[in-house]
Every structure is written in structure tokens, then in C-alpha cells.
CSV table of C-alpha atoms in Angstrom, one decimal:
chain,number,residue,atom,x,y,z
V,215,UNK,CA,68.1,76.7,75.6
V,216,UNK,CA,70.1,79.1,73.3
V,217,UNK,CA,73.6,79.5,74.2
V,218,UNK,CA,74.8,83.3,75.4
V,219,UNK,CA,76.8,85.5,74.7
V,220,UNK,CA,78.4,89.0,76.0
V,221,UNK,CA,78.2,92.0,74.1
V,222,UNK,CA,82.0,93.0,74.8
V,223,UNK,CA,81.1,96.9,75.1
V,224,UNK,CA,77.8,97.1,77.0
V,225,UNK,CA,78.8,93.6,78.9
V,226,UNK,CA,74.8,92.4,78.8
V,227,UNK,CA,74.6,89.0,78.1
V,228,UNK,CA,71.5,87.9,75.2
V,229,UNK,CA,71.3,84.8,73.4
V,230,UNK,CA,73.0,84.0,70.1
V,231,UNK,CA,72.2,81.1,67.4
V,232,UNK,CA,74.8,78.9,67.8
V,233,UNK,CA,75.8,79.4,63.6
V,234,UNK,CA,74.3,82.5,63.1
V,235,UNK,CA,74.8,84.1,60.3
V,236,UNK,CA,78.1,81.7,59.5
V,237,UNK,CA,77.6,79.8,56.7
V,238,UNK,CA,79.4,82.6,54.1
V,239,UNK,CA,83.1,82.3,53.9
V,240,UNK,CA,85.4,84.9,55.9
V,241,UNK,CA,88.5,86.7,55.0
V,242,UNK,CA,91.3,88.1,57.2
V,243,UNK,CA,92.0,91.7,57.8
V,244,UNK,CA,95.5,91.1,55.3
V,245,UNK,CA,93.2,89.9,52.7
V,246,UNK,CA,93.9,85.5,53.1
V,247,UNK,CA,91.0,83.4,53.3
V,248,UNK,CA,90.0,82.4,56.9
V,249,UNK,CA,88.0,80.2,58.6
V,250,UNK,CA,84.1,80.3,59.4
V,251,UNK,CA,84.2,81.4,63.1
V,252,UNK,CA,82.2,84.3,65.2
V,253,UNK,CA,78.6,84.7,64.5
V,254,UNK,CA,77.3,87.8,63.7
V,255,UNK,CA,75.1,89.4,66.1
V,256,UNK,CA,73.5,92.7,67.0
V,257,UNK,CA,73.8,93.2,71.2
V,258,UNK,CA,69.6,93.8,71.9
V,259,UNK,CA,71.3,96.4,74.7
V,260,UNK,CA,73.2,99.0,72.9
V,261,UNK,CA,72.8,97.8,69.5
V,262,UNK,CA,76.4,97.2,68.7
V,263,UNK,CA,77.1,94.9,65.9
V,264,UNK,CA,79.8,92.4,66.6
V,265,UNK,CA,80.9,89.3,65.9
V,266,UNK,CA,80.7,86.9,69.3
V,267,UNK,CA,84.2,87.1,70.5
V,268,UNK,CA,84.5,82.8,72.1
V,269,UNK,CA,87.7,80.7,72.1
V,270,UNK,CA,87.4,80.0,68.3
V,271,UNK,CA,87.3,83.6,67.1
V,272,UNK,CA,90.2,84.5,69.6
V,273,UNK,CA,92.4,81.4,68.3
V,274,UNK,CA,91.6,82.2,64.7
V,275,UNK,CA,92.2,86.0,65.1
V,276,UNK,CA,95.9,84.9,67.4
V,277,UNK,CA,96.6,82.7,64.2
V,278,UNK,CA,96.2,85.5,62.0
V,279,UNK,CA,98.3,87.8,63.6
V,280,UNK,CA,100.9,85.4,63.9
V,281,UNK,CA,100.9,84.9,60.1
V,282,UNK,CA,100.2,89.0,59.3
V,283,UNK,CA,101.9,90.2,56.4
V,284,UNK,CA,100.9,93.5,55.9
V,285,UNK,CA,100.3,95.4,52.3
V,286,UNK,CA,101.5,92.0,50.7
V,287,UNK,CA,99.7,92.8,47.8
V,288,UNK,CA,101.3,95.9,47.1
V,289,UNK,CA,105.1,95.1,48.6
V,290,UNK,CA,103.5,96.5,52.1
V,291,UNK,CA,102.9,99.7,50.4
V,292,UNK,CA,99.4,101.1,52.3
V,293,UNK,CA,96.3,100.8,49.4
V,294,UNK,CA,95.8,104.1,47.2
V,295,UNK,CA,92.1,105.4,47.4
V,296,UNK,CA,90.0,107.7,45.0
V,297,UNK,CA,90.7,111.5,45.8
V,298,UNK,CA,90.1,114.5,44.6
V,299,UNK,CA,94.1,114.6,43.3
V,300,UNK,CA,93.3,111.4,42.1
V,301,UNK,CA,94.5,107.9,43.8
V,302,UNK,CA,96.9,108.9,47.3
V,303,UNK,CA,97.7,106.7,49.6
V,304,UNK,CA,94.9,106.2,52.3
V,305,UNK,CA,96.5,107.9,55.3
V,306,UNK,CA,98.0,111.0,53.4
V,307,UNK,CA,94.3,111.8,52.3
V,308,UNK,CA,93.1,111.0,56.0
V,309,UNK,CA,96.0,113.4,57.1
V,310,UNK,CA,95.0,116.2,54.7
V,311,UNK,CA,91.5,116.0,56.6
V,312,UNK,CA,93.2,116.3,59.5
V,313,UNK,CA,95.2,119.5,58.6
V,314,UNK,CA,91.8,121.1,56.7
V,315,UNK,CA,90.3,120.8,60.4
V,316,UNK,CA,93.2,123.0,62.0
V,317,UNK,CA,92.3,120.8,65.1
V,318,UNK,CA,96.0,119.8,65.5
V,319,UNK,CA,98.5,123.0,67.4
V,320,UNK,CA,102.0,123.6,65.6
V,321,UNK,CA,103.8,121.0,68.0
V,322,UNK,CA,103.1,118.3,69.9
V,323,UNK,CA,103.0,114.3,70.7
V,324,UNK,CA,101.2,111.6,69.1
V,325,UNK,CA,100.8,108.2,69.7
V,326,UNK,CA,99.9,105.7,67.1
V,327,UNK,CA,98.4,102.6,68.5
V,328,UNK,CA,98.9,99.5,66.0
V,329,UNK,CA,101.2,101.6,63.6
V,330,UNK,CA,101.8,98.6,61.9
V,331,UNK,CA,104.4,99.6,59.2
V,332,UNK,CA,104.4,103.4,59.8
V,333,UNK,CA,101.6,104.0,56.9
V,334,UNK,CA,99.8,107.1,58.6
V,335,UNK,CA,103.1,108.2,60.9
V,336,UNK,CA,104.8,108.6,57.4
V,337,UNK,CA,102.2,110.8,56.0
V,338,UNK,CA,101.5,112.4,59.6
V,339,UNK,CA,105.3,113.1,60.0
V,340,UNK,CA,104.8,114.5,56.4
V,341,UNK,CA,102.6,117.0,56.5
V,342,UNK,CA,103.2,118.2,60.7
V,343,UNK,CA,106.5,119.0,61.0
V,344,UNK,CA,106.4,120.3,64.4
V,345,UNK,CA,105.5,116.8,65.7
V,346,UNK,CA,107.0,114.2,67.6
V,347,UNK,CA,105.7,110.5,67.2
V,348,UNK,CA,105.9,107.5,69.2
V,349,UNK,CA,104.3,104.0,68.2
V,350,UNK,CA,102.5,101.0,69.9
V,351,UNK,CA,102.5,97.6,68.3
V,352,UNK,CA,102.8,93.9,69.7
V,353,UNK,CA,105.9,92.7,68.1
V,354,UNK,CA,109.1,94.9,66.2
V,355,UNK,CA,108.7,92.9,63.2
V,356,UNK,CA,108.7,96.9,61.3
V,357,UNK,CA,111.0,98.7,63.5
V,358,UNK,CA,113.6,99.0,60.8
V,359,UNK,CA,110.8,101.3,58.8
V,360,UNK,CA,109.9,103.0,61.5
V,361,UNK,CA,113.2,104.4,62.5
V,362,UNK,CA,113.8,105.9,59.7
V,363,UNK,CA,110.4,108.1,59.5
V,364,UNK,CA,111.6,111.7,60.9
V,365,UNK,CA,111.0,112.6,64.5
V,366,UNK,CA,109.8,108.9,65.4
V,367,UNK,CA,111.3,108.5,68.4
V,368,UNK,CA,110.1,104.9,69.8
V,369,UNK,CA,108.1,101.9,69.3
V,370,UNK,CA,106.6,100.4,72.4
V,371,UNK,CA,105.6,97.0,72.9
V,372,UNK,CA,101.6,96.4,73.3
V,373,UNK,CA,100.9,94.0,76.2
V,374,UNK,CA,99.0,96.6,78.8
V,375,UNK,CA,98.4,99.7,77.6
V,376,UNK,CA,99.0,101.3,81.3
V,377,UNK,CA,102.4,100.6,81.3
V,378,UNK,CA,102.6,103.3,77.8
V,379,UNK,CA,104.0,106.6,79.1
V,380,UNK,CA,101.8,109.7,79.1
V,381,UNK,CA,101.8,112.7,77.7
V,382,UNK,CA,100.3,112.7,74.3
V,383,UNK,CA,98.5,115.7,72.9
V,384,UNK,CA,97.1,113.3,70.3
V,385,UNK,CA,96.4,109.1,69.9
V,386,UNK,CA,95.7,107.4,66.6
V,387,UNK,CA,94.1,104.3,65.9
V,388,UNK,CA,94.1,104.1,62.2
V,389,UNK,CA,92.2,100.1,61.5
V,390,UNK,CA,92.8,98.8,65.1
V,391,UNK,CA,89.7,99.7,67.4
V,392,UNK,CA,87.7,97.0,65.2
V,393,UNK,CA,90.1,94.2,66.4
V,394,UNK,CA,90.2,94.9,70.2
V,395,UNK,CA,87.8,93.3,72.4
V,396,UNK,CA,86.0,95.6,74.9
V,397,UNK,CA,86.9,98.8,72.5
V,398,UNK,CA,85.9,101.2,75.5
V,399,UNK,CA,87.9,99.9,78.2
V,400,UNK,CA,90.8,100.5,75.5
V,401,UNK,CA,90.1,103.8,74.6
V,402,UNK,CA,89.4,104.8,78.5
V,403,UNK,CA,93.4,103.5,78.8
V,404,UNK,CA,94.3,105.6,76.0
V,405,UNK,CA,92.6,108.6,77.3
V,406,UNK,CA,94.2,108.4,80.9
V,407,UNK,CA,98.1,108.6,78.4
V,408,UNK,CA,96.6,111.9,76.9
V,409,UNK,CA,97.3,115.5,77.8
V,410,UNK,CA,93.8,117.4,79.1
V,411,UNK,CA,92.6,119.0,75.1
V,412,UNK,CA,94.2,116.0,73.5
V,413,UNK,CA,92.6,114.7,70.4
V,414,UNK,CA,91.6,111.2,69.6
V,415,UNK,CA,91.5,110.1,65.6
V,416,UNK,CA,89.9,106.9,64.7
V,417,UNK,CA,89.7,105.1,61.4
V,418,UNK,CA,87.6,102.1,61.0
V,419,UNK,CA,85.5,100.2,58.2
V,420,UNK,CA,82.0,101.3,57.2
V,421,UNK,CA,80.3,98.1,57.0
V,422,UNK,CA,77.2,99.8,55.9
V,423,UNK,CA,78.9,100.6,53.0
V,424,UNK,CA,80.8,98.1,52.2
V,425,UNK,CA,79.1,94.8,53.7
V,426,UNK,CA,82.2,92.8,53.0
V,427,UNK,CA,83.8,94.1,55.7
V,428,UNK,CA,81.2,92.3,57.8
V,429,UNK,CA,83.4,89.0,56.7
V,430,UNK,CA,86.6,90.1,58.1
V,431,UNK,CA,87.3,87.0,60.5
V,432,UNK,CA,89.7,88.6,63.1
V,433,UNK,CA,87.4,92.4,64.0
V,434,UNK,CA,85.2,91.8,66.6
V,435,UNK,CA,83.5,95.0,66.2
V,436,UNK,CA,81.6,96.3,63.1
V,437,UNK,CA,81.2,100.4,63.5
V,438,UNK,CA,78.6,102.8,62.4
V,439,UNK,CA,78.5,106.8,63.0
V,440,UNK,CA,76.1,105.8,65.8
V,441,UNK,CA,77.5,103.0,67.3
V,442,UNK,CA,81.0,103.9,67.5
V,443,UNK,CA,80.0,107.4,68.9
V,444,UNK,CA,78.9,105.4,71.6
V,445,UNK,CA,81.4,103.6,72.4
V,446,UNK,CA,84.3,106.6,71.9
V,447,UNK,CA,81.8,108.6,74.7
V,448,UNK,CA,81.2,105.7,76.8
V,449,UNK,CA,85.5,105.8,77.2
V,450,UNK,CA,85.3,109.2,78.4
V,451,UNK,CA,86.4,111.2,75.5
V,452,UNK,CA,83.7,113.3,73.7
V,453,UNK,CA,83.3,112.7,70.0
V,454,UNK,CA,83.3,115.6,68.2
V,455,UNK,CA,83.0,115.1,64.1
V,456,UNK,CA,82.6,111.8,62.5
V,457,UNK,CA,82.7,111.5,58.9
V,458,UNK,CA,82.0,108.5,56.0
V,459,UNK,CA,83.3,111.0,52.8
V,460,UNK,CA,87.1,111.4,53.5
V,461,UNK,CA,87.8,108.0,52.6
V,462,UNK,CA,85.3,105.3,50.8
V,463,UNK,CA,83.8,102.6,52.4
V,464,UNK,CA,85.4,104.2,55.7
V,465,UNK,CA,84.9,105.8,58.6
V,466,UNK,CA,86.6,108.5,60.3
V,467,UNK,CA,86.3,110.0,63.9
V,468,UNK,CA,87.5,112.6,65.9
V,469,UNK,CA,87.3,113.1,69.4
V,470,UNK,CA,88.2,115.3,72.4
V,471,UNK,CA,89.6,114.8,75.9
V,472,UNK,CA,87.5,117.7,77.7
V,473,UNK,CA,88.9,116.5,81.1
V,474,UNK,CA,85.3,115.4,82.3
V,475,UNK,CA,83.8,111.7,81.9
V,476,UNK,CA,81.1,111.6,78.9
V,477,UNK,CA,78.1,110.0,78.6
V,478,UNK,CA,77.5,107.1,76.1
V,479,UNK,CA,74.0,107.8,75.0
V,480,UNK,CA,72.0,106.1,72.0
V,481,UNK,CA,68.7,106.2,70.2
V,482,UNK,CA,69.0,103.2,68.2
V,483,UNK,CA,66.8,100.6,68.0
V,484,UNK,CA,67.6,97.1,68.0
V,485,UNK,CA,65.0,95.7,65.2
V,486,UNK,CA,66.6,98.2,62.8
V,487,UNK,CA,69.9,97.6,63.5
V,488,UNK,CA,69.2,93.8,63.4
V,489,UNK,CA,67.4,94.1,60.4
V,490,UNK,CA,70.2,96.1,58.4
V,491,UNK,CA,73.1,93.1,59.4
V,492,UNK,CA,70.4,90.6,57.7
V,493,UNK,CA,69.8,93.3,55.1
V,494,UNK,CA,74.1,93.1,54.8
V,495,UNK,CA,74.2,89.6,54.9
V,496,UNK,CA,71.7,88.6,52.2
V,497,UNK,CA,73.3,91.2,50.2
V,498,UNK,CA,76.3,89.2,50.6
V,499,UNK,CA,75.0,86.0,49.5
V,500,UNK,CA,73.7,87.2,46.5
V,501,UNK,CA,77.1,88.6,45.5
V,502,UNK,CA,78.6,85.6,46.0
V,503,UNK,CA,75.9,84.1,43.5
V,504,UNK,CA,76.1,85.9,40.9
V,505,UNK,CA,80.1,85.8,40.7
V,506,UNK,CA,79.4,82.4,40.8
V,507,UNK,CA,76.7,82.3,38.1
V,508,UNK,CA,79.0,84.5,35.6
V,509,UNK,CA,82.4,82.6,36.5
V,510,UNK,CA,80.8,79.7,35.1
V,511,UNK,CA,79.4,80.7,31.9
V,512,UNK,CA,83.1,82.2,31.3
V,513,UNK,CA,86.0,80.8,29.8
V,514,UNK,CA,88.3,83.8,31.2
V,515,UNK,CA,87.7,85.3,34.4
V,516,UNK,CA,88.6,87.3,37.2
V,517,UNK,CA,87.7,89.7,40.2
V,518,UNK,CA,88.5,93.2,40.7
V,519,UNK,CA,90.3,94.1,43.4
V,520,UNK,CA,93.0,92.3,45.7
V,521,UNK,CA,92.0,93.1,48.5
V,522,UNK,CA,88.9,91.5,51.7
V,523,UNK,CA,86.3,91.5,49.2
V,524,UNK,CA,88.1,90.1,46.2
V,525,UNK,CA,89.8,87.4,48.5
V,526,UNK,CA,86.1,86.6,49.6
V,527,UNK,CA,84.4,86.4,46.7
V,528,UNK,CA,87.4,83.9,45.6
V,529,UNK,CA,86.4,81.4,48.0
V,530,UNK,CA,83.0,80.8,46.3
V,531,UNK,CA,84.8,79.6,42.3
V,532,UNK,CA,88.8,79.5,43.0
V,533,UNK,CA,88.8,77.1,40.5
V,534,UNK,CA,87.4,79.1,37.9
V,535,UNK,CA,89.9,82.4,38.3
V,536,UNK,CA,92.0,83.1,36.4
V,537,UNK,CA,93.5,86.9,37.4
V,538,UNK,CA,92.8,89.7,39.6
V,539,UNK,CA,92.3,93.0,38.6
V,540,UNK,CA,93.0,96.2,40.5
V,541,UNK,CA,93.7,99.8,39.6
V,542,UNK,CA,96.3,100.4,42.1
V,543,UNK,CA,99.6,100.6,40.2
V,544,UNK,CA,101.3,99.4,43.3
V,545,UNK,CA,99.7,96.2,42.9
V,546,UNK,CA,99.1,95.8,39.2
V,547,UNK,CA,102.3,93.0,38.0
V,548,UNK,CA,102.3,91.4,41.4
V,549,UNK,CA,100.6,88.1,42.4
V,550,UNK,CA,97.5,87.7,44.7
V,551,UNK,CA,96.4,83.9,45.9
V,552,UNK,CA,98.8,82.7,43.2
V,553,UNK,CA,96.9,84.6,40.6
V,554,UNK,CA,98.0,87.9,38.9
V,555,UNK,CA,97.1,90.8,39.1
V,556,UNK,CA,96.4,93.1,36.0
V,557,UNK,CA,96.4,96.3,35.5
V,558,UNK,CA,92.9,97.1,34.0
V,559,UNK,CA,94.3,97.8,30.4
V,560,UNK,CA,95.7,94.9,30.7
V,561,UNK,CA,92.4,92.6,30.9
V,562,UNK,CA,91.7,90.6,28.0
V,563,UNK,CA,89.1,91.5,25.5
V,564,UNK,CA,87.3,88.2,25.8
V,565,UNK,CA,87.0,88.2,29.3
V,566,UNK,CA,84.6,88.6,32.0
V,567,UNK,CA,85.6,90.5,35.3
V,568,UNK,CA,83.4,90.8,38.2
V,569,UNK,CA,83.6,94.2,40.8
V,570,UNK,CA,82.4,93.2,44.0
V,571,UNK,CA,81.6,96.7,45.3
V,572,UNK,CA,78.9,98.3,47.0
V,573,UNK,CA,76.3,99.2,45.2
V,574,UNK,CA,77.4,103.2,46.1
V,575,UNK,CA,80.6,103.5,44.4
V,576,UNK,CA,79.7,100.6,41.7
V,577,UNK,CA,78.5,103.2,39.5
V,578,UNK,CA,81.5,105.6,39.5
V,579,UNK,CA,83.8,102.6,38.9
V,580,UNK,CA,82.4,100.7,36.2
V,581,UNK,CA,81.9,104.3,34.4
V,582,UNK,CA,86.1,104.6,35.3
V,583,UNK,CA,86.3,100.8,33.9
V,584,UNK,CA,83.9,100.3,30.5
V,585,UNK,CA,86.8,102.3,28.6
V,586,UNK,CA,89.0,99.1,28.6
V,587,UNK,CA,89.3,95.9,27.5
V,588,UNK,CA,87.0,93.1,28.7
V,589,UNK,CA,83.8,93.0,30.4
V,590,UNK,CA,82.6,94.6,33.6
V,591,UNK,CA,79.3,92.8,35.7
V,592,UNK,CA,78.8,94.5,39.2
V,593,UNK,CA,76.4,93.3,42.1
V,594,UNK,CA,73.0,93.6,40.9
V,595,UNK,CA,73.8,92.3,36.9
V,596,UNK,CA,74.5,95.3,35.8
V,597,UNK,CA,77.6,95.7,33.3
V,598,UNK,CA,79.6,98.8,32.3
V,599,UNK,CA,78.1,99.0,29.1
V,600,UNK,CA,74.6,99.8,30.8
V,601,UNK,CA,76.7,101.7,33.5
V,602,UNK,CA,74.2,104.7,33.3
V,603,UNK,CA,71.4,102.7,34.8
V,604,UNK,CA,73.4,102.6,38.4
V,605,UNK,CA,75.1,105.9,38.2
């Protein structure tokens, strides 16, 4: 008999393979390789995809925590991302979104839960200057920067979210409801801290999009529009926008305490969602593949990027790298896995650099890239100098 497991949102128990889907490599969530635990799975109830949160995928993701060094990349400075004022930091473009809504009142409370370093209460404290912010993390390793962000008034210590005070008019969870096991009963907590009209904002990956987040050893959750409408209704607040353009290969939610329980409804049906992981998956492996193939037909090469899918695809030839590549100027003269990281003028003419992207922004980039030095292959063997066959 197959061994089971428990969809940690519905709470059905289905079968599992006992290592399905984890023979590819997986990364943490601060970008260091990790080790093969969790199996993907889609629940055959509500058509979540997870990973199967057992003992082994809670001690790897307590071990990563423990070593978590934020940004390190970049100096723990948050990752720019494409806008349309060029590259910004990632939470003052999700911010701007924010304020284009006019969703948020003149004054008010919010609570960050896992503010990590302060990235979006900088940018939020930024731009809403009526505001007052408090944050929740598990340890105080960044209170020093968060003291100094204006109107941050305290950091509270995450071991049961009931014991947080009420009285927010608006909770964040910016990359956190991903990690947390049982995301509703979380979110159901949050709600009861929040004033009645409160607003909920969520940030997540868009593994759709971007497959390689599918790899990221310590989420036990893996979102889309669909799914993590679900769950945010299921919790009692009513989602109210959710949105894959205001940052790439992300998604962004927005939700509303109405005062009444919702309803966590879904249309989805399991043999498409189940076939769109495998899709994902086998997509995957042949990334991995053909960095592989081009690595070792090249005397000088490197990835693009410094960040999950970079540090994934490293796993497959780290013998064979030589640099990393990335565009973010925060990054660019740092070191990444022992390797440097160039700035893309910087890339030698002679060498090969693979962009493990998906295949909807690969076509953007490599146009962005061919005007440099060396040369550019993206998933699928297409190269910058045929860049108009993926645009």
C-alpha cells in the first residue's frame, strides 16, 4: 500500500509516491542549495499543490531558518525587478500598486507578518505617511533596521499568532504564506487581529510562471490565482483582486475583512492541475539538461542570475562555473556560492552564459542581453542572436 499523506489546507488524506517527483535538486528560499526532501503533490480534494509537509521537510525547513541570511547576495538589500521606471526594489513597486488602488485610508495600522529585514515596511512607511507599523518575526536578529524605519513602533516575536495584539486596519504577508503549514488556519488568526474593513495583502511565487520556484525546499505551499483564492476565503477574509503583472514571476493578492465568514469555493479539477506540476516538472528537467549540455562544450561559463533558479541550476555542473551573472547592480561585484557575480558588460566575449528563465519573460531578457559581451542560450536552445524567434 502507498504511504499517505494530508493536504495541510483541505486536511483529506490521499496517497503519495513515496519519492515523487524528488529526484531534481532543491534550493532554499535564501538561494543555498538544499537537500532532496518533500515530494510534490497535487491534494485530489481541493487541488492545492504542495509539497508533503513529514518530519524531513520540517527538519530541513527548521535548518534553513536557523542558517537564513537574507538578501546575501545583494548585502541584504531586497532584489530590484523590471518596472515601468526601470529596475525598483520589489516591495516599492508592490507598494505603488497598492497606492494606485486607493484601497488603503490616510491613517491607520499595519502589521507585517515575517518582516524579515523591513524590505516592504521601508517602502510602505515611504510612500503612507499617515501610518503606523508593527512587525512579526521569530527571532530579533533585524531589530536594529527596523527601529530605525519611521513610525515602526515594535517587533513582536512569532510563536502563536493569538497572543499578537489587535487592532490592525491592514496585515501583510510579503513571501511568508508559502512557508506556513495549514496557510488558512494562519490567515483565520490574522483575520481575528484585524479591524472590521481591514485589508489583507499577500505576496507569493507564481510557480506557473516560474517552475523553479516549485524547487524551493522550505515552502510547503505552491499558489495559483485559483488555489490561493481558496485558501485566503476559506480563512474568512474575502479576496478581492489578485494580480500576476505587478511583479514578474509573482503573485499578488488583496483581500477584505467583510465581518462575515466566506466561503472557500473551487472549480478546479485535479487531472489538470496534476497534469500542469508534471508539465512544471519535466520542464525543469530539461533545463537542467541543456545547462548541462552547453556547460560542457564551454570553456567559460556561467548562469544568469543569483538567485533560487541560478543556485538550482548550479547543482547540475558546479564544477564547470565559472561566474554568475545578474543585472542587479546591487549584486553585480559581490560573490555568490564562491563565484562572482558580473555585471552583464562585464561577461567575457568568449563565453557562454545560460538564463534559466521562463519561457515568458526569456524573450524580453535576452533582447535586454544580446547587446553585450558573450553568449546568451535560454531554455528551449534559443540564443540572443535568434532572440526574435521567442519574443
Amino acid at each position: 500500500m502507498s504511504p499517505s499523506s494530508v493536504c495541510h489546507f483541505c486536511r483529506h488524506e490521499f496517497p503519495v509516491e513515496p519519492n515523487g517527483r524528488r529526484s531534481l535538486p532543491r534550493v532554499t528560499s535564501d538561494c543555498r542549495p538544499a537537500a532532496r526532501t518533500g515530494a510534490l503533490v497535487v491534494c485530489p480534494f481541493c487541488c492545492l499543490t504542495q509539497t508533503v509537509v513529514a518530519e524531513d521537510w520540517r527538519s530541513a525547513a527548521d535548518q534553513a531558518y536557523r542558517d537564513y541570511a537574507i538578501y546575501e547576495a545583494a548585502g541584504g538589500a531586497e532584489q530590484k525587478v523590471p518596472s515601468d521606471s526601470g529596475l525598483q526594489g520589489r516591495s516599492k513597486v508592490i507598494v505603488e500598486r497598492l497606492a494606485e488602488r486607493r484601497i488603503l485610508a490616510e491613517s491607520g495600522r499595519l502589521l507585517d507578518f515575517g518582516c524579515g529585514n523591513g524590505g516592504f515596511l521601508r517602502a510602505f512607511a515611504e510612500r503612507f505617511a499617515g501610518w503606523r507599523m508593527d512587525g512579526a518575526e521569530t527571532d530579533q536578529r533585524h531589530l536594529a533596521e527596523l527601529k530605525i524605519i519611521p513610525r515602526f513602533e515594535r517587533l513582536h516575536g512569532v510563536i502563536d499568532i493569538g497572543s499578537l495584539p489587535g487592532g490592525y486596519d491592514a496585515v501583510s504577508l510579503v513571501h511568508v504564506l508559502e512557508h506556513i503549514e495549514d496557510p488558512a488556519k494562519a490567515l483565520a488568526a490574522l483575520r481575528a487581529k484585524a479591524n472590521p474593513g481591514g485589508l489583507l495583502f499577500i505576496e507569493v511565487p507564481a510557480w506557473r510562471s516560474n517552475p523553479f520556484a516549485l524547487m524551493i525546499a522550505d515552502h510547503a505551499s505552491h499558489f495559483t490565482p485559483a488555489t490561493l483564492q481558496m485558501v485566503v476565503n476559506a480563512s474568512g477574509w474575502t479576496a478581492a483582486e489578485a494580480h500576476e503583472d505587478w511583479v514578474p514571476k509573482e503573485l499578488s493578492l488583496v483581500a477584505k475583512h467583510g465581518g462575515e465568514d466566506a466561503v472557500a469555493v473551487t472549480s478546479l479539477e485535479y487531472a489538470a492541475e496534476s497534469e500542469a506540476l508534471q508539465s512544471a516538472v519535466h520542464w525543469l528537467a530539461g533545463a537542467m539538461a541543456e545547462a548541462q549540455a552547453i556547460s560542457s562544450g564551454s570553456a567559460n561559463f556561467g548562469l544568469f542570475g543569483s538567485a533560487i533558479a541560478a543556485t538550482w541550476l548550479y547543482q547540475g555542473m558546479a564544477d564547470r562555473i565559472r561566474f554568475f551573472v545578474d543585472e542587479d547592480p546591487q549584486r553585480a561585484g559581490r560573490t555568490h556560492l564562491g563565484l562572482p557575480i558580473l555585471a552583464p558588460d562585464q561577461v567575457p566575449a568568449d563565453a557562454d552564459v545560460f538564463v534559466g528563465v521562463s519561457p515568458t519573460i526569456s524573450g524580453v531578457l535576452l533582447e535586454r542581453l544580446q547587446s553585450g559581451p558573450g553568449r546568451y542560450h535560454a531554455v528551449g536552445g534559443h540564443r540572443a542572436s535568434s532572440v526574435a524567434a521567442v519574443c
